[in-house]
Amino acid sequence: MLTIVVDMMGADKGMEPLKEGVKRFLQDKSFDDAHLVLVGNTEELKEFDSEERIKKVNATDILPMEAGALDAMRMKSSSMNIAVDTAVSNHYDAVVSAGSTGGFISLATIKMKMIEGIERAALVSPFPSKIGKQVTVLDIGANNENTAYQIFQFAQMGALYSKLVMGVEKPKIYLLSNGVEEKKGSPEIKEAHQLIKESGLEGFQGNIEGRDALRGEADVIVTGGYAGNIFLKTSEGMAVIMSELIKEAFRRNTISKIGYLFAHTGFDKMKEKMDYKSFGGAMLLGINGVAVKAHGSSDAYSFYCALKVAYRMSKEKIVDKIKEAVNALKNQSEDGKENERL
Amino acid sequence: MLTIVVDMMGADKGMEPLKEGVKRFLQDKSFDDAHLVLVGNTEELKEFDSEERIKKVNATDILPMEAGALDAMRMKSSSMNIAVDTAVSNHYDAVVSAGSTGGFISLATIKMKMIEGIERAALVSPFPSKIGKQVTVLDIGANNENTAYQIFQFAQMGALYSKLVMGVEKPKIYLLSNGVEEKKGSPEIKEAHQLIKESGLEGFQGNIEGRDALRGEADVIVTGGYAGNIFLKTSEGMAVIMSELIKEAFRRNTISKIGYLFAHTGFDKMKEKMDYKSFGGAMLLGINGVAVKAHGSSDAYSFYCALKVAYRMSKEKIVDKIKEAVNALKNQSEDGKENERL
């Protein structure tokens, strides 16, 4: 049995799609050992009263979307704050929220605390790729600035995530850079390249450019938070622009509208493939617990996906695995020092 | 009269498309005061013998695409090296090449020299936007790392470029960042934001996210070279992926193929709008001369566009205008110091 705490407030479209997502998750037999603690206005959660696997915690205040770290900590009555507290104090397995990203990162990092030895938490998200397979990208924006060592740790955590949560047996790992050559990149990226290479991280393939990142070759794309966020939003924005242009092209005149009638099945498939919302959200890696940030604009399906990811991360004990990796690395470097002394 | 030196060698598809581009440029009445110096194997340039406005300089060696700065300087016999030398020693107005980007940046920067007061040259390129208008983005990759002050200078140069070369009367200028709020961004971006604001740069609108950068609101997007390169390649790569998926969707089956027959006009227009190649290439700003890097894979039209941009930059005396802006800023800050002393 495992327990996931769910912040039911603060999503863009209110509680309805989240409730639908929860129902879908409950109906899915794959997760029948999961219990949920729903945090929100219990008046609005009455339909779950008879559900054995659900507990409810009342919270009526919503943390605003634009809330910063300080606001998030100060507003103790917010459903998000109560959700994270509930997870921490009861040692529950995971917490999921569709509210303010900044607020959630702050609350989860401060209250769940960092894994010892990990310098910075990273926000990780699966991206759609041309061939349909999902690509794991981190950090997509938990940080404004990262050192080479932090980026190196992101590579380790990303590799574990790809294996354990995405089920990729031998993930191919790339550093996002402005050139494929080893010597290309910002100073931090160049140094991170060396650190990753020296560590012998399995599956490390070198640098990749933004142009090729989503073609499907890579399983994990590693980058600092500032560049990662630009990568995320640029690719997402471009996909949206292109989709809008496709619509315009079909709406051009009566003849093109007829064309749509003939061709739309293929385009529906394409839309599905490149839909950023169907990936559940973003996960915070490097903290002492499982924290999943669902899209603010989640619909029922994407919220269900977010719950699924939280379940899988808990089940696969990703936090423990990251701890093991950090310790292995620590021992390695201590052995190194030992050898130097001899 | 003005004179543009053209490196005719080193393009991906050989000399043919470049020759076609040159012919198209010569035929265009708007540029009839332009003279061209073609640098390349003169044996292959015989068809221009009777053309009054063309001079030829023989050069048969090609700088390899992957050449670095040192290779570019060492290979003195390369058509690119000779082209830049010809422009510098004769005080010609501009130089255009479709060869190695790294090599061209190095040669142009070293031989034409930086404008006094400008710390770093920036590579600037127009991008397609959703509404068809071109957006000026810089630096798209001349640098791996930039200080806040360098990014501030890019903003100034970008504003001038948008006005003088793109013909935008009152360009709207944005900083590329991971959030629209003033306090979002890497440390350099946050500091650059303050510098630009304090300088009172006309048209500065604050930060913009990758998601909105190409919707058509912005005229100029300012960023450091590392993030700018990721922005360029990610948006370009995503546009390519989406185009490929559109093709696949239409090729799906007989019915979708019929759909294509009805709808293709709109899609042809869309392709034209989002075609990165039709923008001529990238221009190096901040050096003492006009240097235009045409796409390596230039076709006749895009090479013609590159020549057009070189013409326009020369005609509008963009180098002089940047010098004036630098001096104005210098005087401003000296006045500031003067005032502090009083």
XYZ file of C-alpha atoms in Angstrom:
684
model
C 0.000 0.000 0.000
C 1.107 3.529 -0.667
C -0.462 6.912 -0.025
C -0.497 9.963 -2.271
C -1.554 13.373 -0.954
C -3.430 15.408 -3.560
C -3.852 19.197 -3.482
C -7.312 19.598 -5.049
C -7.259 23.412 -5.208
C -5.458 26.080 -7.231
C -5.760 24.574 -10.723
C -6.615 26.953 -13.571
C -9.923 25.293 -14.336
C -10.975 24.636 -10.740
C -11.632 21.330 -9.017
C -13.783 19.514 -11.602
C -11.055 18.147 -13.925
C -8.976 17.139 -10.884
C -11.904 15.200 -9.448
C -12.388 13.437 -12.775
C -8.670 12.610 -12.855
C -8.864 11.162 -9.347
C -11.844 8.991 -10.331
C -10.013 7.678 -13.358
C -7.005 6.846 -11.208
C -9.180 5.013 -8.679
C -10.809 2.957 -11.431
C -7.450 1.867 -12.844
C -6.718 -1.629 -11.523
C -2.937 -1.089 -11.850
C -3.067 1.245 -8.877
C -5.411 -0.583 -6.557
C -2.921 -0.553 -3.701
C -2.877 3.274 -3.754
C -4.665 5.391 -1.170
C -5.311 9.080 -1.705
C -5.567 11.957 0.759
C -7.500 14.754 -0.946
C -6.784 18.239 0.424
C -9.417 20.845 -0.418
C -12.830 22.171 0.388
C -14.448 19.004 1.753
C -17.882 20.403 0.939
C -16.965 19.983 -2.699
C -15.485 16.526 -2.208
C -18.617 14.811 -0.859
C -18.899 12.498 -3.837
C -15.839 10.640 -2.521
C -17.446 9.988 0.895
C -18.110 6.325 0.230
C -14.699 5.655 -1.297
C -12.659 3.479 1.089
C -9.276 4.384 -0.346
C -9.819 8.118 0.086
C -9.298 10.363 3.096
C -10.073 14.056 3.086
C -8.417 17.037 4.720
C -10.242 20.351 4.702
C -8.508 23.418 3.201
C -10.330 26.290 1.569
C -7.555 28.790 0.796
C -5.837 28.796 -2.570
C -2.241 29.879 -3.040
C -2.257 32.341 -5.984
C -0.536 31.163 -9.191
C 1.988 34.009 -9.077
C 2.977 33.332 -5.431
C 6.713 33.306 -4.717
C 8.607 31.234 -2.160
C 7.917 33.618 0.729
C 4.193 33.919 -0.024
C 3.948 30.151 -0.192
C 5.557 29.701 3.226
C 3.553 32.522 4.809
C 0.136 31.365 3.648
C -0.056 28.432 6.044
C -3.756 27.846 5.415
C -3.335 27.224 1.681
C -4.363 23.799 0.412
C -0.860 23.386 -1.029
C 0.848 24.133 2.256
C -1.487 21.754 4.094
C -0.984 19.062 1.442
C 2.804 19.173 1.745
C 2.589 19.261 5.558
C 0.239 16.278 5.546
C 2.638 14.290 3.373
C 5.675 15.147 5.489
C 4.199 14.674 8.963
C 2.565 11.329 8.102
C 5.501 10.035 6.056
C 3.149 9.512 3.122
C 4.675 8.517 -0.194
C 3.980 11.435 -2.507
C 2.303 14.795 -2.960
C 0.681 16.113 -6.149
C -0.464 19.681 -6.908
C -1.701 21.594 -9.948
C -1.166 24.970 -8.274
C 1.614 27.576 -8.457
C 4.862 25.993 -9.690
C 7.127 28.388 -7.807
C 5.148 27.911 -4.618
C 5.179 24.131 -4.927
C 8.930 23.949 -5.602
C 9.602 26.110 -2.538
C 7.252 24.245 -0.212
C 8.381 20.795 -1.315
C 12.087 21.689 -1.140
C 11.881 23.412 2.240
C 9.545 20.965 3.972
C 10.609 17.651 2.444
C 14.271 18.773 2.505
C 17.023 17.995 0.035
C 18.599 14.569 -0.206
C 21.941 14.754 1.598
C 24.688 15.293 -0.953
C 22.396 16.664 -3.680
C 23.118 20.366 -4.123
C 20.009 21.429 -6.023
C 16.634 19.949 -6.844
C 15.728 19.720 -10.531
C 12.366 19.875 -12.224
C 12.083 17.013 -14.676
C 9.482 16.528 -17.364
C 8.881 14.098 -20.181
C 8.716 15.754 -23.621
C 7.020 14.449 -26.730
C 9.427 13.460 -29.495
C 8.990 13.050 -33.210
C 8.842 9.292 -33.048
C 6.311 9.295 -30.231
C 8.663 8.186 -27.481
C 8.940 10.409 -24.432
C 12.180 12.228 -23.705
C 13.096 13.107 -20.113
C 14.425 16.662 -19.770
C 15.896 18.264 -16.622
C 16.206 20.878 -15.147
C 13.349 22.675 -16.869
C 13.286 25.574 -14.460
C 13.690 24.885 -10.743
C 16.908 26.922 -10.908
C 18.023 30.192 -12.497
C 21.661 29.224 -12.429
C 23.560 25.961 -11.985
C 27.158 24.940 -11.440
C 28.794 22.168 -13.449
C 28.552 19.844 -10.454
C 24.828 20.450 -10.108
C 24.314 19.705 -13.796
C 26.370 16.541 -13.322
C 24.015 15.502 -10.512
C 21.034 16.226 -12.780
C 22.512 13.757 -15.286
C 22.656 11.050 -12.611
C 19.119 11.705 -11.411
C 17.809 11.885 -14.970
C 19.358 8.522 -15.799
C 17.677 6.941 -12.783
C 14.338 8.567 -13.606
C 14.445 7.314 -17.172
C 15.199 3.772 -16.031
C 12.871 3.508 -13.057
C 9.915 5.687 -14.003
C 9.981 5.758 -17.799
C 11.070 2.125 -18.021
C 13.950 2.705 -20.450
C 16.387 -0.135 -19.973
C 19.505 1.611 -21.247
C 18.775 5.317 -21.493
C 20.854 7.445 -23.841
C 21.859 10.592 -22.009
C 22.848 13.874 -23.660
C 23.903 17.335 -22.500
C 22.009 20.178 -24.169
C 24.552 22.501 -25.767
C 25.215 24.887 -28.626
C 27.242 22.317 -30.529
C 27.803 18.572 -30.502
C 31.552 18.837 -29.992
C 32.865 18.185 -26.495
C 34.361 21.661 -26.299
C 31.131 23.463 -27.174
C 28.924 25.030 -24.535
C 28.776 27.505 -21.706
C 31.642 27.129 -19.204
C 29.339 25.143 -16.863
C 28.243 22.775 -19.625
C 31.807 22.142 -20.752
C 32.872 21.333 -17.206
C 29.778 19.200 -16.592
C 30.652 17.250 -19.746
C 34.025 16.356 -18.239
C 32.541 15.457 -14.853
C 29.958 13.152 -16.427
C 32.552 11.542 -18.683
C 34.976 10.962 -15.821
C 32.224 9.467 -13.652
C 31.662 6.835 -16.339
C 27.888 7.424 -16.312
C 26.389 4.609 -18.350
C 24.687 5.704 -21.560
C 26.280 9.172 -21.748
C 26.474 10.127 -25.410
C 27.899 13.662 -25.276
C 26.286 16.924 -26.375
C 23.103 17.423 -28.365
C 21.732 20.574 -30.002
C 18.215 21.930 -29.514
C 17.544 21.031 -33.138
C 17.956 17.295 -32.537
C 16.842 17.022 -28.939
C 13.273 16.015 -29.719
C 13.835 13.761 -32.713
C 13.729 10.691 -30.481
C 17.396 9.692 -30.360
C 17.853 10.856 -26.764
C 16.155 9.411 -23.682
C 17.454 12.035 -21.266
C 18.425 15.651 -21.998
C 20.411 17.339 -19.231
C 20.711 21.119 -18.861
C 20.835 23.912 -16.294
C 17.499 25.418 -15.238
C 17.715 28.664 -17.174
C 18.530 27.105 -20.555
C 16.203 24.171 -19.817
C 13.296 26.496 -19.257
C 13.997 28.291 -22.534
C 14.196 24.916 -24.273
C 10.878 23.806 -22.740
C 8.972 26.965 -23.539
C 10.448 27.441 -27.007
C 9.631 23.936 -28.157
C 6.195 24.070 -26.563
C 5.544 27.525 -28.047
C 6.666 26.462 -31.495
C 4.437 23.371 -31.363
C 1.488 25.600 -30.453
C 2.261 28.092 -33.249
C 2.534 25.299 -35.801
C -0.744 23.770 -34.612
C -2.467 27.124 -34.971
C -1.039 27.522 -38.462
C -2.290 24.045 -39.403
C -5.788 25.067 -38.295
C -5.533 28.275 -40.317
C -4.355 26.376 -43.385
C -7.396 24.098 -43.232
C -9.793 26.970 -42.567
C -8.506 28.989 -45.503
C -11.440 28.406 -47.837
C -14.149 25.896 -48.693
C -11.765 23.704 -50.659
C -9.223 23.487 -47.837
C -12.070 22.688 -45.433
C -12.997 19.750 -47.617
C -9.333 18.732 -47.479
C -9.631 18.636 -43.694
C -12.494 16.168 -43.870
C -10.251 13.791 -45.782
C -7.021 14.317 -43.842
C -8.032 14.957 -40.249
C -7.366 11.465 -38.827
C -3.640 11.822 -39.421
C -3.658 15.289 -37.887
C -5.538 14.101 -34.822
C -2.841 11.467 -34.310
C -0.157 14.117 -34.723
C -1.828 16.384 -32.176
C -1.945 13.531 -29.712
C 1.724 12.785 -30.276
C 2.894 16.357 -29.728
C 0.504 17.274 -26.912
C 2.488 18.607 -24.001
C -0.441 18.302 -21.633
C -0.706 14.536 -21.837
C 2.507 14.053 -19.891
C 1.137 14.749 -16.439
C 3.442 17.528 -15.391
C 6.842 17.991 -13.838
C 8.533 16.105 -11.042
C 10.919 17.542 -8.496
C 14.014 15.342 -8.193
C 16.639 15.586 -5.471
C 14.316 16.100 -2.522
C 13.497 13.660 0.234
C 10.148 12.634 -1.176
C 8.031 12.418 -4.288
C 6.557 15.751 -5.431
C 4.689 15.979 -8.728
C 3.572 19.305 -10.157
C 0.616 18.699 -12.488
C -0.053 21.269 -15.233
C -1.959 24.297 -13.969
C -4.346 23.779 -16.870
C -4.699 20.017 -16.257
C -7.663 18.225 -17.727
C -8.901 14.943 -16.251
C -6.520 12.829 -18.336
C -3.402 14.835 -17.600
C -4.196 14.947 -13.876
C -4.659 11.174 -13.960
C -1.212 10.965 -15.617
C 0.283 13.105 -12.842
C -1.142 10.715 -10.223
C 0.234 7.779 -12.206
C 3.728 9.287 -12.229
C 3.545 9.949 -8.471
C 2.529 6.319 -7.977
C 5.341 5.001 -10.117
C 7.997 7.192 -8.507
C 6.854 5.999 -5.070
C 6.618 2.353 -6.071
C 10.078 2.386 -7.661
C 11.507 4.109 -4.576
C 13.269 6.677 -6.703
C 14.301 8.719 -3.668
C 16.139 5.742 -2.178
C 17.795 5.024 -5.513
C 19.063 8.595 -5.797
C 20.422 8.338 -2.251
C 22.268 5.157 -3.201
C 23.741 6.844 -6.288
C 24.916 9.817 -4.227
C 26.532 7.511 -1.676
C 28.211 5.406 -4.360
C 29.684 8.574 -5.802
C 30.787 9.760 -2.377
C 32.530 6.473 -1.696
C 34.113 6.568 -5.135
C 35.596 9.996 -4.505
C 36.709 8.969 -1.004
C 38.394 5.911 -2.496
C 40.022 8.296 -4.950
C 41.340 10.419 -2.118
C 42.471 7.297 -0.258
C 44.400 6.194 -3.342
C 45.986 9.595 -3.676
C 47.234 9.347 -0.109
C 48.829 5.921 -0.652
C 28.171 53.166 -55.171
C 29.037 50.460 -52.744
C 31.051 47.257 -53.002
C 30.274 43.862 -51.508
C 32.894 41.111 -51.434
C 31.377 37.658 -51.947
C 33.026 34.377 -50.929
C 31.766 32.030 -53.666
C 33.222 28.841 -52.177
C 32.490 26.592 -49.200
C 28.697 26.388 -49.446
C 27.098 22.973 -48.863
C 25.711 22.691 -52.370
C 28.685 24.184 -54.182
C 28.878 27.315 -56.284
C 25.782 26.950 -58.496
C 23.104 28.307 -56.124
C 25.428 31.162 -55.109
C 25.936 32.126 -58.777
C 22.175 32.112 -59.277
C 21.755 34.294 -56.185
C 24.349 36.748 -57.508
C 22.534 36.952 -60.861
C 19.244 37.616 -59.162
C 20.846 40.374 -57.097
C 22.388 41.974 -60.197
C 19.035 41.958 -61.971
C 17.282 43.690 -59.083
C 17.042 47.389 -59.941
C 16.962 48.358 -56.236
C 20.630 47.514 -55.991
C 21.994 48.948 -59.222
C 24.614 51.038 -57.420
C 26.135 47.857 -55.944
C 29.371 46.356 -57.212
C 30.422 42.838 -56.331
C 33.859 41.284 -55.906
C 33.489 37.528 -56.355
C 36.171 35.461 -54.635
C 36.497 31.909 -55.924
C 37.794 29.714 -58.680
C 37.725 32.204 -61.572
C 37.565 29.337 -64.052
C 34.070 28.666 -62.756
C 33.072 32.323 -62.775
C 33.586 32.978 -66.494
C 29.911 33.633 -67.102
C 30.331 36.943 -65.226
C 33.167 38.128 -67.526
C 31.043 40.630 -69.380
C 29.374 41.990 -66.268
C 30.643 45.527 -65.597
C 29.706 45.618 -61.933
C 31.657 42.473 -61.123
C 35.313 41.973 -60.297
C 36.842 38.593 -59.645
C 39.572 37.417 -57.304
C 40.934 33.927 -57.722
C 40.871 31.523 -54.751
C 40.582 27.773 -55.059
C 40.916 26.535 -51.467
C 37.867 25.932 -49.325
C 37.884 26.326 -45.553
C 36.256 23.163 -44.153
C 32.828 23.620 -42.469
C 34.129 22.328 -39.135
C 37.157 24.686 -39.113
C 37.796 26.502 -35.838
C 39.250 29.978 -35.301
C 42.863 28.823 -35.530
C 42.315 26.772 -38.701
C 40.580 29.726 -40.300
C 43.508 32.057 -39.575
C 46.123 29.512 -40.618
C 44.598 28.625 -43.980
C 45.538 31.889 -45.646
C 44.732 30.628 -49.135
C 41.073 29.892 -48.359
C 38.494 31.823 -50.347
C 37.007 33.047 -47.059
C 40.309 34.391 -45.778
C 40.986 36.104 -49.105
C 37.460 37.532 -49.199
C 37.763 39.097 -45.747
C 41.262 40.392 -46.553
C 40.012 41.905 -49.827
C 37.202 43.703 -48.009
C 39.489 45.042 -45.283
C 42.445 46.159 -47.404
C 40.256 47.934 -49.982
C 37.854 49.423 -47.429
C 34.984 47.783 -49.259
C 31.548 47.965 -47.690
C 30.677 44.385 -46.842
C 31.651 40.737 -47.033
C 29.307 37.758 -47.480
C 30.107 34.047 -47.063
C 28.150 30.802 -46.971
C 31.092 28.855 -45.528
C 31.993 27.764 -41.973
C 30.204 29.937 -39.388
C 32.915 29.596 -36.754
C 35.615 30.400 -39.282
C 33.755 33.427 -40.605
C 33.079 34.857 -37.127
C 36.755 34.509 -36.235
C 38.103 35.978 -39.467
C 35.655 38.882 -39.542
C 36.187 39.723 -35.861
C 39.970 39.500 -35.973
C 40.515 41.219 -39.313
C 37.759 43.833 -39.333
C 38.259 44.420 -35.588
C 35.697 45.266 -32.947
C 34.053 48.668 -32.740
C 35.769 50.581 -29.931
C 33.675 50.299 -26.797
C 31.773 47.180 -27.893
C 32.907 44.230 -25.780
C 31.617 41.349 -27.874
C 30.261 40.869 -31.373
C 26.810 39.283 -31.647
C 25.333 37.124 -34.361
C 21.911 38.460 -35.277
C 19.276 36.765 -37.368
C 15.699 37.459 -38.341
C 13.266 34.703 -37.276
C 9.905 33.891 -38.785
C 6.978 34.656 -36.491
C 3.436 33.401 -36.409
C 1.997 36.531 -37.986
C 4.572 36.538 -40.766
C 6.602 39.452 -39.509
C 10.305 38.898 -38.941
C 11.721 39.017 -35.436
C 15.340 40.044 -34.878
C 17.142 37.773 -32.395
C 20.667 38.258 -30.989
C 23.103 36.773 -29.975
C 22.282 33.458 -31.615
C 25.685 31.957 -30.999
C 28.773 34.094 -31.523
C 29.461 33.672 -27.789
C 29.377 30.821 -25.274
C 29.042 33.163 -22.340
C 28.091 36.807 -21.914
C 28.162 39.349 -19.118
C 25.172 41.557 -18.328
C 26.930 44.516 -19.928
C 27.499 42.607 -23.157
C 23.830 41.617 -23.272
C 22.951 45.263 -22.671
C 25.069 46.216 -25.690
C 23.305 43.524 -27.741
C 20.007 45.236 -26.904
C 21.306 48.537 -28.240
C 22.671 46.984 -31.418
C 19.515 44.950 -31.941
C 17.357 48.064 -31.649
C 19.454 49.817 -34.298
C 19.380 46.783 -36.577
C 15.609 46.505 -36.337
C 15.165 50.191 -37.190
C 17.767 50.561 -39.904
C 17.832 47.183 -41.611
C 14.405 45.716 -40.877
C 12.690 49.078 -41.221
C 10.715 48.867 -37.961
C 9.954 52.418 -36.888
C 9.524 51.775 -33.171
C 10.847 48.313 -32.403
C 9.578 46.516 -29.318
C 12.570 45.031 -27.528
C 12.441 42.096 -25.098
C 14.923 40.116 -23.043
C 14.594 36.338 -23.416
C 14.116 34.866 -19.951
C 12.507 32.081 -17.954
C 9.710 34.334 -16.758
C 8.176 37.682 -17.652
C 8.750 39.195 -14.230
C 11.656 41.609 -13.880
C 13.273 39.419 -11.241
C 13.237 36.254 -13.359
C 16.278 35.054 -15.243
C 19.887 34.027 -14.923
C 22.000 36.467 -12.879
C 23.311 38.030 -16.119
C 19.815 38.494 -17.543
C 18.527 40.060 -14.338
C 21.413 42.510 -14.286
C 21.081 43.238 -18.021
C 17.406 44.004 -17.405
C 18.387 46.707 -14.927
C 21.100 48.140 -17.206
C 18.717 48.379 -20.156
C 15.993 49.938 -18.004
C 18.344 52.500 -16.507
C 19.698 53.426 -19.950
C 16.168 54.360 -20.996
C 16.428 52.301 -24.208
C 13.403 53.238 -26.278
C 10.937 50.418 -26.866
C 12.217 48.145 -24.082
C 9.279 46.039 -22.900
C 10.884 43.755 -20.317
C 11.240 39.970 -20.361
C 9.633 37.494 -22.728
C 9.467 33.678 -22.504
C 10.475 31.299 -25.280
C 6.810 30.377 -25.604
C 5.786 33.877 -26.743
C 8.952 35.015 -28.481
C 7.828 34.052 -31.972
C 4.172 35.018 -31.792
C 4.931 38.358 -33.435
C 4.604 40.746 -30.498
C 8.357 41.346 -30.259
C 10.556 43.009 -32.880
C 13.839 42.301 -31.112
C 14.685 39.421 -28.747
C 17.896 39.898 -26.777
C 19.814 37.032 -25.149
C 23.305 35.762 -24.433
C 24.910 33.531 -27.084
C 24.482 30.200 -25.317
C 20.765 30.547 -24.589
C 20.227 32.288 -27.939
C 21.699 29.359 -29.801
C 19.475 26.930 -27.924
C 16.486 29.141 -28.716
C 17.417 29.264 -32.416
C 18.005 25.560 -32.814
C 15.050 24.462 -30.701
C 12.547 26.584 -32.583
C 14.073 25.637 -35.919
C 14.152 21.959 -34.948
C 10.566 22.002 -33.741
C 9.410 23.673 -36.961
C 11.172 20.953 -38.951
C 9.668 18.154 -36.833
C 6.176 19.607 -37.206
C 6.635 19.963 -40.975
C 7.700 16.334 -41.214
C 4.689 15.269 -39.166
C 2.394 17.276 -41.454
C 3.833 15.405 -44.434
C 3.327 12.095 -42.649
C -0.253 12.989 -41.774
C -1.063 13.675 -45.420
C 0.749 10.563 -46.645
C -1.100 8.311 -44.214
C -3.463 6.702 -46.694
C -5.289 7.339 -49.949
C -7.972 9.391 -48.273
C -5.484 11.689 -46.536
C -3.651 12.082 -49.852
C -6.866 13.305 -51.420
C -7.150 15.719 -48.496
C -3.747 17.100 -49.444
C -4.949 17.899 -52.965
C -7.673 20.057 -51.473
C -5.693 21.707 -48.693
C -2.141 22.119 -49.998
C -2.311 25.818 -50.947
C -2.707 26.853 -47.318
C 0.135 24.550 -46.282
C 2.436 25.907 -48.976
C 1.807 29.402 -47.599
C 2.507 28.164 -44.090
C 5.768 26.557 -45.189
C 6.834 29.808 -46.796
C 6.014 31.740 -43.638
C 8.001 29.459 -41.324
C 10.929 28.802 -43.652
C 14.160 29.619 -41.850
C 16.173 29.579 -45.048
C 14.407 32.530 -46.652
C 15.980 34.994 -44.254
C 19.410 35.186 -45.815
C 21.502 34.196 -42.846
C 23.092 35.800 -39.828
C 24.843 39.123 -39.475
C 27.756 39.881 -37.189
C 27.119 43.093 -35.249
C 29.689 45.017 -33.242
C 32.591 44.752 -35.661
C 34.065 47.489 -37.798
C 32.361 46.423 -41.001
C 29.450 44.536 -42.476
C 29.803 40.744 -42.377
C 26.908 38.530 -43.434
C 26.996 34.768 -42.968
C 24.637 33.178 -45.500
C 23.219 29.732 -44.687
C 25.622 26.928 -45.534
C 22.771 25.277 -47.396
C 21.764 28.474 -49.220
C 19.682 28.186 -52.340
C 19.652 30.970 -54.953
C 16.865 32.893 -53.204
C 18.375 32.772 -49.747
C 21.808 33.789 -51.053
C 20.158 36.697 -52.874
C 18.561 37.635 -49.510
C 21.971 37.546 -47.837
C 23.363 39.936 -50.466
C 20.335 42.191 -49.977
C 20.935 42.356 -46.223
C 24.625 43.157 -46.784
C 23.563 45.941 -49.146
C 21.055 47.366 -46.719
C 23.430 47.258 -43.756
C 26.068 49.093 -45.822
C 23.641 51.628 -47.234
C 22.214 52.423 -43.790
C 25.715 52.758 -42.376
C 24.846 50.553 -39.444
C 28.460 50.430 -38.248
C 28.589 54.226 -37.950
C 25.261 54.240 -36.149
C 26.479 51.689 -33.608
C 29.601 53.817 -33.063
C 27.413 56.853 -32.409
C 25.310 54.892 -29.920
C 28.417 53.695 -28.087
C 29.780 57.235 -27.901
C 26.474 58.653 -26.704
C 26.457 56.090 -23.935
C 30.079 56.845 -23.063
C 29.343 60.561 -22.806
C 26.249 59.817 -20.757
C 28.235 57.807 -18.251
C 31.034 60.405 -18.203
C 28.431 63.079 -17.529
C 27.191 60.837 -14.776
C 30.645 60.616 -13.264
C 31.077 64.363 -13.712
C 27.840 64.938 -11.828
C 28.946 62.589 -9.083
C 32.125 64.612 -8.690
C 30.268 67.942 -8.419
